[in-house]
Each structure stands twice: as C-alpha cells, then as structure tokens.
XYZ file of C-alpha atoms in Angstrom:
711
model
C 64.887 119.348 137.010
C 61.716 119.064 135.361
C 59.487 122.126 135.599
C 56.315 120.031 136.699
C 58.345 119.275 139.909
C 57.828 122.970 141.036
C 54.216 122.877 140.542
C 53.324 121.418 144.072
C 55.370 124.345 145.224
C 53.450 127.302 143.397
C 50.041 125.664 143.022
C 49.686 123.509 146.362
C 46.126 122.347 147.574
C 47.665 122.076 151.139
C 50.475 123.653 153.029
C 52.331 122.459 156.304
C 54.072 125.283 158.218
C 56.650 123.566 160.238
C 57.720 125.976 162.902
C 54.463 127.947 162.956
C 53.991 129.909 166.102
C 51.738 132.524 167.763
C 55.152 134.301 169.325
C 54.343 138.319 168.270
C 57.251 139.270 165.688
C 58.567 135.690 164.828
C 58.933 134.493 161.376
C 56.467 131.500 162.087
C 53.604 133.764 162.937
C 54.154 136.079 160.037
C 53.939 133.149 157.709
C 50.760 131.914 159.042
C 49.263 135.363 159.083
C 50.281 135.865 155.445
C 48.528 132.480 154.388
C 45.266 133.293 156.244
C 44.972 137.003 155.224
C 46.163 136.352 151.653
C 43.141 134.341 151.350
C 45.073 130.953 150.642
C 42.386 128.822 148.897
C 44.136 125.475 150.192
C 44.276 123.891 153.575
C 46.731 125.001 156.328
C 48.299 122.794 158.663
C 50.626 124.433 161.259
C 53.338 122.151 162.910
C 54.448 122.933 166.559
C 54.868 120.473 169.330
C 54.378 123.067 172.180
C 51.052 124.626 170.793
C 47.517 123.143 170.370
C 46.266 125.762 167.951
C 47.814 128.717 166.216
C 45.252 131.197 164.714
C 42.297 129.107 165.916
C 43.901 126.587 163.567
C 44.665 122.993 165.245
C 48.369 122.119 165.424
C 50.397 119.050 164.863
C 53.544 117.861 166.818
C 55.156 116.582 163.514
C 54.421 116.827 159.716
C 54.071 112.983 159.939
C 50.929 113.749 162.245
C 49.152 115.479 159.564
C 46.127 113.063 158.910
C 45.704 114.793 155.351
C 47.848 114.806 152.350
C 50.183 117.717 152.248
C 51.748 119.294 149.188
C 53.918 121.938 150.492
C 56.130 122.337 153.448
C 57.346 125.780 154.847
C 60.228 125.108 156.920
C 61.228 127.784 159.960
C 62.989 125.767 162.439
C 66.436 125.900 163.836
C 69.130 125.281 161.523
C 70.148 121.794 162.953
C 66.703 120.484 162.792
C 66.009 121.369 158.979
C 67.524 118.226 157.478
C 65.097 116.068 159.781
C 62.136 117.924 159.077
C 62.985 117.888 155.306
C 63.603 114.132 155.680
C 60.043 113.776 157.761
C 58.325 115.869 154.822
C 59.656 113.570 152.052
C 58.264 110.394 154.026
C 54.869 112.121 154.525
C 54.689 112.420 150.587
C 55.369 116.169 150.262
C 56.693 117.182 146.923
C 58.187 120.429 147.644
C 59.637 122.576 150.416
C 60.660 126.002 151.195
C 63.305 126.450 153.766
C 63.125 130.057 154.894
C 65.697 129.107 157.781
C 68.872 130.815 157.604
C 72.174 129.552 159.001
C 73.395 127.980 156.200
C 76.337 128.644 153.590
C 75.927 132.190 153.728
C 77.407 132.058 157.308
C 80.471 129.978 156.106
C 82.014 127.117 158.189
C 79.696 125.167 159.807
C 76.920 126.374 157.529
C 78.622 125.424 154.654
C 79.002 121.871 156.147
C 75.318 121.882 157.187
C 74.440 122.940 153.515
C 76.287 120.184 151.914
C 74.631 117.477 154.461
C 71.212 118.880 153.046
C 72.171 118.726 149.389
C 73.551 115.135 149.802
C 70.294 114.000 151.554
C 68.239 115.964 148.837
C 69.948 113.586 146.054
C 67.999 110.515 147.593
C 64.984 112.133 148.171
C 61.991 112.631 145.920
C 61.443 116.339 146.929
C 62.171 119.857 145.740
C 63.547 122.379 147.848
C 63.424 126.276 147.590
C 66.047 127.910 149.902
C 67.728 127.826 152.474
C 67.924 131.279 153.589
C 65.142 132.990 151.778
C 61.934 135.311 152.031
C 59.500 132.486 150.316
C 57.444 132.694 147.426
C 54.287 134.527 146.320
C 51.377 133.287 143.775
C 49.041 135.805 143.101
C 46.889 133.912 140.958
C 43.280 134.228 142.306
C 42.804 130.483 142.162
C 45.584 130.246 144.601
C 46.484 133.422 146.236
C 49.222 132.350 148.125
C 51.607 134.357 150.194
C 54.145 131.766 151.400
C 56.737 134.215 152.921
C 57.476 136.578 155.572
C 56.826 139.761 153.741
C 53.786 141.818 154.964
C 52.853 143.052 151.508
C 50.696 140.694 149.195
C 51.028 142.449 145.771
C 48.204 142.434 143.292
C 47.823 140.109 140.464
C 49.782 141.232 137.475
C 51.790 139.801 134.629
C 55.236 140.208 136.137
C 57.357 137.449 137.649
C 60.042 138.286 139.817
C 62.984 136.093 141.030
C 65.806 137.331 143.637
C 68.334 135.736 145.376
C 68.164 138.665 147.924
C 65.263 138.267 150.299
C 65.949 141.772 151.526
C 65.860 143.001 148.133
C 62.619 141.265 147.844
C 60.849 143.225 150.399
C 62.067 146.582 149.199
C 60.836 145.416 145.500
C 57.400 144.722 147.183
C 57.031 148.262 148.914
C 58.115 149.725 145.757
C 55.459 148.153 143.649
C 52.875 148.761 146.005
C 53.633 152.571 145.739
C 53.618 152.220 141.852
C 50.544 149.979 141.704
C 52.632 147.333 139.949
C 51.321 143.786 140.097
C 53.128 140.284 139.907
C 52.166 136.756 139.064
C 54.822 135.386 140.952
C 57.440 136.219 143.267
C 60.251 134.113 144.593
C 63.097 134.590 146.818
C 65.509 131.532 146.095
C 68.328 132.082 148.602
C 71.008 129.952 148.483
C 69.502 127.629 146.005
C 70.625 124.198 147.699
C 68.377 122.594 145.263
C 66.261 124.624 143.136
C 68.047 127.289 141.239
C 67.380 130.301 139.061
C 67.560 128.007 135.849
C 64.592 125.845 137.304
C 62.600 128.581 138.170
C 62.994 129.951 134.385
C 61.966 126.648 132.973
C 58.818 126.891 135.194
C 58.179 130.436 134.382
C 58.444 130.310 130.729
C 55.219 127.960 130.710
C 53.454 129.913 133.006
C 50.462 131.331 131.569
C 50.187 134.252 134.217
C 53.705 135.467 133.391
C 54.424 137.853 130.630
C 57.562 139.453 131.696
C 60.536 137.974 133.877
C 62.393 140.341 136.680
C 65.620 138.820 138.234
C 68.004 140.123 140.626
C 71.169 137.680 140.572
C 74.314 137.283 142.559
C 75.648 134.420 140.611
C 74.437 131.918 138.106
C 74.868 127.990 138.673
C 75.340 126.860 135.169
C 76.029 129.377 132.725
C 75.657 127.331 129.423
C 72.206 125.944 130.583
C 71.218 129.349 131.581
C 72.045 130.644 128.287
C 70.026 128.108 126.418
C 66.855 128.468 128.861
C 66.906 132.154 128.709
C 67.238 132.081 124.707
C 63.953 129.833 124.687
C 62.213 132.291 126.687
C 63.227 135.362 124.860
C 63.178 133.817 121.244
C 60.291 130.921 121.395
C 58.309 132.142 124.311
C 58.643 135.971 123.720
C 58.882 136.916 127.157
C 61.175 139.780 127.856
C 63.596 139.241 130.687
C 65.110 141.904 132.804
C 68.071 141.499 135.052
C 70.011 143.198 137.884
C 73.310 141.771 138.736
C 75.321 142.754 141.399
C 79.154 142.788 141.470
C 79.631 145.160 138.417
C 83.067 146.189 139.739
C 85.829 143.796 139.627
C 88.810 143.823 141.982
C 91.411 143.094 139.382
C 93.360 140.318 137.472
C 96.652 140.984 139.019
C 98.159 137.509 137.798
C 96.692 137.881 134.346
C 99.087 136.484 131.632
C 97.179 138.361 128.623
C 95.380 141.703 128.170
C 92.219 139.435 127.907
C 92.911 138.119 131.293
C 93.253 141.442 132.890
C 90.004 142.940 131.171
C 88.071 139.586 131.858
C 86.427 139.745 135.303
C 83.624 137.281 136.260
C 80.901 140.351 135.515
C 81.950 140.262 131.758
C 80.830 136.713 131.538
C 77.558 137.839 132.905
C 77.438 140.633 130.574
C 78.263 138.180 127.658
C 75.471 135.802 128.884
C 72.922 138.596 129.126
C 73.970 139.774 125.550
C 73.705 136.707 123.948
C 70.309 135.440 125.458
C 68.444 138.632 124.591
C 67.989 139.445 128.573
C 68.627 143.138 129.497
C 70.745 144.327 131.989
C 69.406 147.225 134.347
C 71.632 149.215 136.899
C 68.810 149.715 139.404
C 65.138 149.078 140.503
C 63.829 152.060 138.849
C 65.171 150.946 135.461
C 63.809 147.543 135.959
C 60.331 148.471 136.752
C 60.123 151.311 134.161
C 60.631 148.801 131.441
C 58.851 145.978 133.118
C 55.466 148.083 133.304
C 55.596 148.824 129.638
C 56.090 145.353 128.702
C 53.452 144.086 130.931
C 50.749 147.165 130.098
C 51.613 147.998 126.170
C 51.851 146.721 122.889
C 55.502 145.978 121.415
C 56.438 148.429 118.740
C 57.139 147.486 115.253
C 60.028 149.720 114.830
C 62.259 152.378 116.699
C 60.871 155.704 115.220
C 58.741 157.538 118.109
C 56.614 160.534 118.201
C 56.382 162.926 121.200
C 53.316 164.907 122.152
C 54.044 167.432 124.679
C 52.247 170.796 125.922
C 55.762 172.082 126.916
C 58.357 172.914 125.143
C 61.354 172.207 127.585
C 60.483 168.739 128.671
C 59.641 167.949 124.840
C 63.585 169.027 124.117
C 64.789 166.995 127.122
C 62.858 163.952 125.974
C 64.374 164.342 122.551
C 67.694 164.397 123.761
C 67.131 161.466 125.664
C 65.934 159.360 122.713
C 69.165 160.304 120.777
C 70.956 158.917 123.960
C 69.258 155.836 123.748
C 69.297 155.521 119.884
C 65.548 155.972 119.177
C 64.669 158.003 116.112
C 62.147 160.671 115.862
C 59.405 159.762 113.518
C 59.387 161.872 110.377
C 55.660 162.932 110.350
C 54.013 162.346 107.030
C 52.604 165.769 105.191
C 49.019 164.681 105.606
C 49.758 164.115 109.149
C 50.806 167.730 109.579
C 48.154 168.869 107.617
C 45.498 167.143 109.961
C 47.233 168.450 112.752
C 47.064 171.797 111.420
C 43.206 171.725 111.095
C 42.792 171.677 114.926
C 46.039 173.010 116.460
C 46.533 176.569 117.059
C 48.943 178.611 114.644
C 51.556 178.709 117.249
C 51.737 174.780 117.684
C 54.649 173.026 116.109
C 53.641 170.452 113.587
C 56.977 168.598 113.515
C 57.943 166.107 115.823
C 57.992 166.701 118.936
C 54.537 167.978 118.456
C 54.107 170.960 120.918
C 50.509 171.610 121.389
C 51.081 174.834 123.331
C 50.353 175.115 127.017
C 46.888 175.534 127.088
C 45.944 172.489 125.362
C 42.589 170.776 126.938
C 41.768 167.197 126.553
C 40.482 167.513 123.365
C 43.401 168.874 121.924
C 45.348 165.789 123.237
C 43.086 163.487 122.074
C 43.079 164.581 118.341
C 46.910 165.310 118.374
C 47.584 161.448 119.806
C 45.069 159.829 117.360
C 46.490 161.746 114.464
C 50.188 160.897 115.304
C 49.682 157.282 115.939
C 47.666 156.976 112.867
C 50.742 157.961 111.010
C 52.557 154.778 109.530
C 55.946 156.365 110.044
C 55.107 156.266 114.060
C 56.273 153.350 116.011
C 55.120 154.391 119.460
C 54.290 157.585 121.010
C 55.476 159.354 124.495
C 52.680 161.874 125.772
C 54.011 164.807 128.055
C 51.838 166.934 130.085
C 53.254 169.742 132.171
C 50.236 170.397 134.616
C 49.020 174.264 133.913
C 46.349 175.898 135.920
C 44.113 175.444 132.996
C 44.681 171.729 132.427
C 41.971 169.276 133.480
C 44.209 166.455 134.330
C 41.839 163.731 134.851
C 39.677 164.562 131.575
C 43.190 164.322 129.725
C 44.036 160.979 131.125
C 40.282 159.687 130.391
C 41.134 160.218 126.550
C 43.673 158.016 126.320
C 41.829 154.886 125.945
C 39.534 156.643 123.366
C 42.634 158.096 121.425
C 44.351 154.863 121.429
C 41.551 152.749 120.329
C 42.157 149.806 117.739
C 45.794 150.948 117.240
C 48.583 148.319 118.301
C 51.347 150.872 119.139
C 52.971 151.565 122.744
C 51.855 154.761 124.357
C 54.001 155.872 127.358
C 52.717 158.934 129.500
C 54.764 161.547 131.435
C 52.220 163.318 133.528
C 54.982 165.497 135.443
C 54.523 166.165 139.097
C 53.186 164.346 142.044
C 50.372 166.010 143.788
C 48.476 167.907 141.042
C 48.685 164.867 138.398
C 47.923 162.115 141.000
C 44.252 161.688 140.027
C 44.961 161.369 136.505
C 48.068 159.075 137.004
C 45.832 156.880 138.916
C 43.233 156.463 136.070
C 46.326 156.077 133.391
C 47.750 153.153 135.395
C 44.458 151.307 135.979
C 43.757 151.697 132.437
C 47.095 150.026 131.349
C 48.902 153.376 130.735
C 52.496 153.388 132.159
C 53.307 157.042 133.637
C 56.707 158.363 134.318
C 57.962 161.228 136.256
C 60.620 162.185 133.585
C 60.699 161.921 130.189
C 63.857 160.219 130.364
C 62.398 157.151 132.013
C 59.712 156.918 129.283
C 62.309 156.863 126.647
C 64.466 154.213 128.387
C 61.417 152.162 128.605
C 60.278 152.541 125.084
C 64.057 151.695 124.090
C 64.002 148.739 126.088
C 60.771 147.591 124.278
C 62.429 148.388 120.812
C 65.547 146.717 121.786
C 63.658 143.234 122.452
C 61.589 143.482 119.359
C 64.701 144.175 117.375
C 66.525 141.180 118.704
C 63.434 138.968 117.959
C 63.761 139.704 114.437
C 67.444 139.503 113.943
C 68.451 136.584 111.158
C 71.308 134.684 110.878
C 71.413 132.686 114.294
C 73.272 130.001 112.870
C 77.002 129.157 113.931
C 79.566 129.626 111.185
C 81.983 126.930 110.908
C 84.823 127.693 108.494
C 87.265 125.311 106.712
C 90.296 125.062 108.928
C 92.750 122.557 109.637
C 91.686 121.117 112.790
C 93.933 118.027 112.837
C 97.448 120.058 112.256
C 96.027 122.535 115.148
C 95.735 119.343 117.419
C 98.850 117.998 116.437
C 100.891 121.147 117.137
C 99.005 121.770 120.579
C 99.671 118.200 121.513
C 103.345 118.240 120.447
C 103.813 121.872 122.116
C 102.238 120.702 125.512
C 103.983 117.550 125.618
C 103.760 116.253 129.263
C 103.596 119.691 130.668
C 100.578 121.390 132.188
C 100.877 124.811 130.685
C 102.967 126.313 127.950
C 103.209 129.941 126.950
C 103.147 130.601 123.154
C 104.917 133.797 122.036
C 103.860 135.387 118.873
C 105.978 132.956 116.414
C 104.425 129.930 117.805
C 100.958 131.582 118.378
C 100.990 132.750 114.690
C 101.516 129.207 113.564
C 98.324 127.911 115.679
C 96.410 131.215 114.560
C 97.427 130.269 110.794
C 95.836 126.848 110.995
C 92.397 128.693 111.618
C 92.693 131.190 108.603
C 93.949 134.195 110.489
C 95.972 136.448 108.059
C 99.649 136.691 109.860
C 102.647 138.642 108.892
C 105.490 137.029 107.305
C 108.375 136.562 109.994
C 110.035 134.382 112.515
C 112.241 134.171 115.730
C 115.853 134.652 116.034
C 118.054 133.604 119.087
C 121.478 135.021 117.741
C 122.473 138.146 116.286
C 124.108 136.303 113.318
C 120.750 134.833 112.233
C 119.439 138.293 111.312
C 120.882 138.509 107.762
C 119.116 135.265 106.566
C 115.878 136.001 108.164
C 116.050 139.718 106.258
C 117.151 138.031 102.941
C 113.716 136.157 103.302
C 111.293 138.786 104.855
C 112.584 142.094 103.277
C 112.505 145.633 104.482
C 111.132 147.502 106.419
C 110.643 145.174 109.439
C 109.418 145.219 113.022
C 111.366 143.509 115.867
C 109.843 142.566 119.295
C 111.142 140.790 122.189
C 110.044 136.953 122.731
C 109.395 136.289 126.401
C 106.792 134.419 128.233
C 107.051 136.685 131.044
C 106.791 140.110 129.067
C 103.074 141.010 128.380
C 103.560 144.591 127.768
C 106.410 144.792 125.193
C 106.590 148.310 124.285
C 106.729 149.189 128.080
C 109.520 146.934 128.613
C 111.467 148.730 125.454
C 111.102 145.558 123.528
C 109.668 146.723 120.418
C 111.557 148.501 117.392
C 109.651 149.281 114.528
C 110.283 150.626 110.506
C 113.840 149.179 110.528
C 115.382 149.487 107.124
C 118.897 147.905 107.154
C 121.004 145.000 108.564
C 122.664 147.716 110.603
C 119.713 148.795 112.140
C 118.230 145.563 112.712
C 121.333 144.123 114.659
C 121.403 147.402 116.851
C 117.679 146.708 117.259
C 118.270 143.174 118.294
C 121.125 144.566 120.925
C 118.855 147.295 122.381
C 115.783 145.154 122.738
C 117.557 142.364 124.756
C 119.172 145.216 126.854
C 116.080 146.900 127.455
C 114.061 144.069 128.698
C 117.051 142.576 130.790
C 117.214 146.010 132.583
C 113.737 146.504 133.004
C 112.975 142.796 133.747
C 115.827 141.106 134.987
C 113.805 137.897 136.048
C 112.077 137.681 132.577
C 112.942 134.548 130.542
C 113.862 135.611 127.017
C 113.843 132.999 124.407
C 114.808 135.355 121.461
C 113.684 138.206 119.278
C 110.706 137.974 116.541
C 111.555 139.680 113.427
C 108.549 140.391 110.762
C 107.381 142.451 107.963
C 106.334 145.789 108.831
C 102.690 146.164 108.978
C 101.032 148.965 107.032
C 99.052 151.340 109.097
C 95.230 150.894 109.921
C 92.907 150.921 112.862
C 94.050 149.051 115.726
C 91.382 146.456 117.053
C 92.285 143.741 120.005
C 90.731 140.188 119.925
C 91.181 137.870 122.609
C 89.856 134.783 124.241
C 89.860 133.085 127.755
C 88.078 130.455 129.821
C 85.861 131.483 132.410
C 85.881 128.802 135.244
C 82.043 128.550 135.254
C 80.912 129.647 131.737
C 83.667 128.379 129.588
C 85.032 129.924 126.356
C 84.679 133.659 125.959
C 85.596 135.970 122.978
C 86.693 139.512 123.361
C 86.867 142.237 120.823
C 87.634 146.019 121.441
C 89.884 148.917 120.896
C 93.225 147.785 120.713
C 96.845 149.083 120.989
C 98.953 149.999 123.902
C 96.099 151.721 125.784
C 93.622 148.820 125.924
C 93.656 148.339 129.527
C 93.518 151.855 130.032
C 90.492 152.612 127.699
C 88.913 149.373 128.303
C 86.601 149.817 125.336
C 86.227 145.871 125.095
C 83.337 143.469 125.057
C 82.814 139.669 125.361
C 80.787 136.884 124.273
C 80.490 133.028 124.919
C 81.737 130.670 122.160
C 80.202 129.229 120.210
C 78.843 132.480 118.567
C 76.187 133.199 116.156
C 77.202 135.068 112.867
C 75.317 138.304 114.031
C 76.865 138.117 117.331
C 80.071 139.265 116.043
C 78.522 142.239 114.260
C 76.860 143.190 117.699
C 80.102 143.035 119.531
C 81.710 145.668 117.205
C 78.468 147.802 117.236
C 78.620 148.094 120.987
C 81.955 149.472 121.073
C 82.584 153.232 121.826
C 85.158 152.945 119.139
C 82.521 151.371 116.383
C 82.155 155.009 114.880
C 85.843 155.021 114.263
C 85.259 151.581 112.454
C 82.666 153.163 110.179
C 84.875 156.162 109.291
C 84.890 159.767 110.581
C 86.439 163.041 109.552
C 87.391 161.870 106.091
C 88.880 158.271 107.315
C 87.547 155.358 105.169
C 85.274 152.875 106.746
C 87.354 150.046 107.921
C 86.817 146.519 106.800
C 84.412 145.522 109.529
C 83.407 142.136 107.697
C 87.098 140.864 107.995
C 87.198 141.777 111.799
C 83.763 139.670 112.038
C 85.555 136.879 110.250
C 88.032 136.857 112.499
C 85.828 136.975 115.765
C 84.135 133.983 114.322
C 87.218 132.100 113.705
C 88.254 132.902 117.223
C 85.020 131.448 118.365
C 85.568 128.446 116.305
C 89.060 127.936 117.453
C 88.046 128.463 121.217
C 85.203 125.860 120.571
C 87.088 122.973 118.949
C 90.566 123.285 120.760
C 89.739 123.038 124.608
C 93.609 123.295 125.539
C 93.854 126.987 124.633
C 93.247 128.657 127.875
C 94.060 132.497 126.838
C 94.754 134.172 123.547
C 95.507 137.666 122.437
C 95.927 139.206 119.288
C 96.815 143.090 119.786
C 96.822 144.477 117.338
C 94.773 143.108 114.881
C 95.350 145.953 112.114
C 92.324 146.540 110.103
C 92.491 148.263 106.662
C 89.915 150.265 104.778
C 86.762 148.334 103.337
C 87.447 145.370 101.070
C 91.207 145.354 102.206
C 90.958 142.793 105.067
C 93.125 142.802 108.149
C 96.340 141.028 109.580
C 97.605 140.048 112.962
C 100.366 142.367 114.133
C 101.051 140.528 117.632
C 99.609 137.519 119.391
C 100.170 135.179 122.416
C 98.347 132.238 123.434
C 98.604 130.071 126.883
C 98.118 126.340 126.494
C 96.634 124.531 129.710
C 95.949 120.652 129.690
C 93.262 121.162 132.522
C 91.191 123.545 130.724
C 87.487 123.190 130.314
C 86.235 121.578 126.876
C 83.604 124.394 126.636
C-alpha cells in the first residue's frame, strides 16, 4: 500500500460517522463528541436512519445520501452490517474508513469468517481500512485537530507518534501522557489490521513532518522482512528513533524441537532479531518507553556516551553513577581547566570530579555555573542534573536557569528534580521548556542510554552483506541427492560436516563407522587421540544418552567405547534409530560456542550464536539475527552475550579468536540464504581458540526439508 492512500484518513476534509447516535454511553456518541469538542476543522456528517439531528448536526440515513464529498468514514455499526457499509462508502467515493466495530477474528469462529469476507471485499474496492476492532485515530496537527476515536482524551500536539494493536492500551497511554505533559503528533489504534497494518502506518509516518519519534505496541508483525526494511529506512535514512513494546516474551516451549536451536528459538526470538537489526529499541513497559521518547522529542542527540552528573546530594549522585555503569554509559573525565573553573565558584567542600557534587545548600546561581561549565567541556556528551529539594532550595529559580545554562550548547540535558509535591512548580517549568524530568536518576540514565544507543547505531559502518567464495553448486548437489524424494532428512554430524565444509567451515577429520571391524582402518587414517559419538537422528543430547566418549588413545579403548556407546543409547533410548558411531580427531580445548540456524514460519532464516556446550538450553545465553546479516551484526551478536567477557579474556585467559567466530556466523548466514532446504542447523560446540588461532566445528547436525521457505 502506498503511503499516499492514508492521507485521506489522517487529514480528511470531511468525515461521515456511520452509527452516530445521541444515546448516552455509546461509542457513536463518544466519537461525535470527540470530533466536535476536539475542534475538527472539516465537515462532520452523522449517519443514522433513526435520528434527524445529532448534536444539532443534520443526520443522513445512509452515507450515500450525503450530498457533499466525504473523505473518511468512521464505522460504528453491528458486525454483520460492516461489510455493506464499507461497500457503500467505496461507492460514495470515500478513500478511507476506520472500522471501530468489534466482533471479527478476535472472537474466533464466525468472527474469523466475517473478517475474511471483509478482506476479500476490500481487494476489489479502492478504499483503505483501519481496523476492525480498534479505538480509532487522532491527529493533533492544529490545522486538522481530529480525534476520530472514542477515547475522551485529546492529547496536546507533540512530536511523538504512537501506533498500537491494543485499543485498551491506547487509553492508558493517553491518560499517562496527560499526567506527564507528553504530546503526540499521531495516535493510531489499528486493531485486527484487516487492511492497513503496522508497516503501512510506518511508511506513512516516516514522511510525516510532525513526527520525530515513533512508539509502537505490537502483538505480531504481518510481514517480518518488509517490516525490517521499512524500520531500517526510518532509522537510518529518516533518523527517527523507534521504540517498541512487544507482548508475548515468554515462549511455552518447543517440545518437538530436533535441535538446540529449535528449542531456543521461540517466536519472540524473531522479534528480538528484527528489533536489533532494524535499530528499534525494545522496551519492557510504558515507563521505559516514554522516559526515552520524551528525551528524544525534546533534547538534542548526544555525540558520544560520556555523561556528566551534577548533583546537590551525594547519595542520589552515587546511585545514578551505578545506573550509568549498568547501562554502559561512561562518566566523562573532566578536563583540568573545567575543574579549575568549577573551583573558582564552588565551595571548598564540593566534589570537582564527576559526579560534580555542588553540596546541599546550592542555590540556582551555583547550579547555573556548574551546568554551563561542565557542558562546555568537550569530553562531556550530555548531562544529568539532580536536585534533591532542601528547605533552602528555590526550586522554580533553579528550573529557570536551565534554558540560560544550556543556551547555544547542542548536548542533551536530562533533569532529576526528586520528589512530587515540593518540586511540582519547577517540574512544570522544565517540561514546558523542553527539559525532561525524571523521578529517579536511573530513569534519566536509561533515557540517556537510549539516545546514545540510537546515535551509535546511526554511525556504525560496514552495513554490507559479506559473500564468501563457497562451493554453492556442490552444496546444492549434495542437498538434492540427500533429500531425493523425501520431504525431510536428518543429517548427523558426518553428513552435516560435509555440507558445512562446502561453505568453508573448519571441520575435524573423521568419519562414521557402522561395525566394530571398521574401527582400525578409521584409526589408521585419523590417528590418536580420538572422540567417538553416537550417530542417530533421534538423539539430540548425546552426552545425556551416554553417547560420547573422549580422549580415546588405543584401538582397544576405541572398540570398548564403540560397544559402550551403542549399549548406552539402546538402554536409554530403545526407540532410537542408530546409524553408527562417528569417530574423529580429538579437538583441543578452547571456549565452547554454539552456532545455529532455523527458519521461522513468518520471518524466514534466523541465525543463532551463544554459550555452547552441554548446558546451552539451561543457561540460554543466546541471541538471534535474521539472515542475510550485515558484517557488523555478527560482532554485535557476540557483544550482546553474557559470555562476551569470557571471549575477551578474563582471569589470565587469553582473548578468543572473535574474528573467527564472526566469520563462521556470516558463513552460516550465507548458507541459510542460499540453501532454502536447510531447515535447522546446530554447531555445538564450535571450539574457539586464542586470538589468531581460529576455531573448529566439534559437533553438528542439520535438518533438510523440501517445503522450507526460500528466505
């Protein structure tokens, strides 16, 4: 859908309210009152066959009876009548409708059928539809001033746009915003998205001159790939920060998963991947969302991550420092001349280092001097100003110095005027002059970190997709022969390693043996020491099944290991199909990483990296990205892991070969992009050696499927 098709919905010259009524407590009455009291600048046409006037405005029995052109229809009729009303609106020449009526797919059964009929009808009509089952939309632009919803709140004009699948959450957001003096440019509840979806709305908002920040509440995404590209465009080309809340973080499990990756990859992992790769920041709650949103909307972006803290209270200052450390912000090292300037007007008991403690008896002049001096330090990217109200503090005067102290300086300043009642007058002044205020230092730090994250992502180089020289043709031939006429095939390590080798993965020398008498020839080729592992499509956790023997140093040990492995697996998994035992060179010790991939039914190929070994599903220190991946994404995957300090080297351990891991991640991304039949893949562990010494695939498994998506 082209974004221009939404203009009649957001900026109509005339609106028909089909289902308008005078009945108290009804949605039809609420929408009429909101349009009138919100000072909508266009024409309003109520449609109700049983009334002559509603709110002293003439009514019409049908939208077709309105003599004037109509741009937007708001539909509030019983569910069975919606389809006919939408048809009439299209016949009238209406370009957009908002269907507030509920009773569609959200109720299941007949509602699903009703919505499918509506979607089929829309395919042949030149009309755009928001809903059904939605709250409506709001445009606060003074030239339009449209509250086309049944929310009683008309927010003030601002620079933040909100789109939400949940209508109930919309009313909560608007009430929250009213209490915190937060303004909006657009507010959209899009409900079941039978036609217009979140991507269409983002396409419209990217060009909206009134919108600087986009906030989203999502329950699902219609088209993951299209969403990713649109969000990237908004973030990197239009430079509009995007903040998201996504419900459903807790997966119920993947009980039938045939790999570690499958067990760890819930649908929420795909959303996390999309958010990471598109630059969208995922928030946990409304407080986090709007802490960040108002900072983006009101303050300049930081040019670094070095912050300064100015406070009149030691305790809150220290707590804010702790929060800065948690959010990976650096405390700026103040320059010598900055400290000398501070010393010239601060009392001798003041702390001239960062955080700058100007002492509890600080008046507004002391605050003004400290803020200005610190912000003029080129080492400082932004500042957090803390004020704990004292009996001698003039709170309003302190607030009033902020515009003067920051004049001409393009650095973000966030305030923490602590308390509620005593600071209320000062807080109102701050917010009316563009300075966000927070109840706690941690909130301000979170907002500042969000801004730093955005600007950092904007400047990251290497957004190209790396393509290695690989043997694509042999890989395709191998997959074709292996699949044959089957719908799916499980590849244990030997066959999986063959496919991986075509894509340049470092694999161990080895092979599969089906009989005990095959052991000696294999050992003559491989040498000692060796590892031996069960080869079975039905055994995922080989160690748990007693299917792994390590550090085997003789033919006798190897034969004994062969018998024990087969016996253990038969005892613990009597139903398992056993195709043999893999025997391979024993890998040297190193840091164990897991790499994996699978295909999400909605979003396509996903690549996983994380802490490897036998406890991978317990620790769950993994992260996902969608393929194909940018070069920089591989590093960011590793950087986001809890195990990352281990890779960097701790307690005398040398740094691991991070570049080798990154290369394997990117090769895996390429494999998943080029070979659509690869449905699931595990490399666990990938053993990583010290910097410059590479890594090796110590175990692997692959599932091929004929009917897998090509993305």
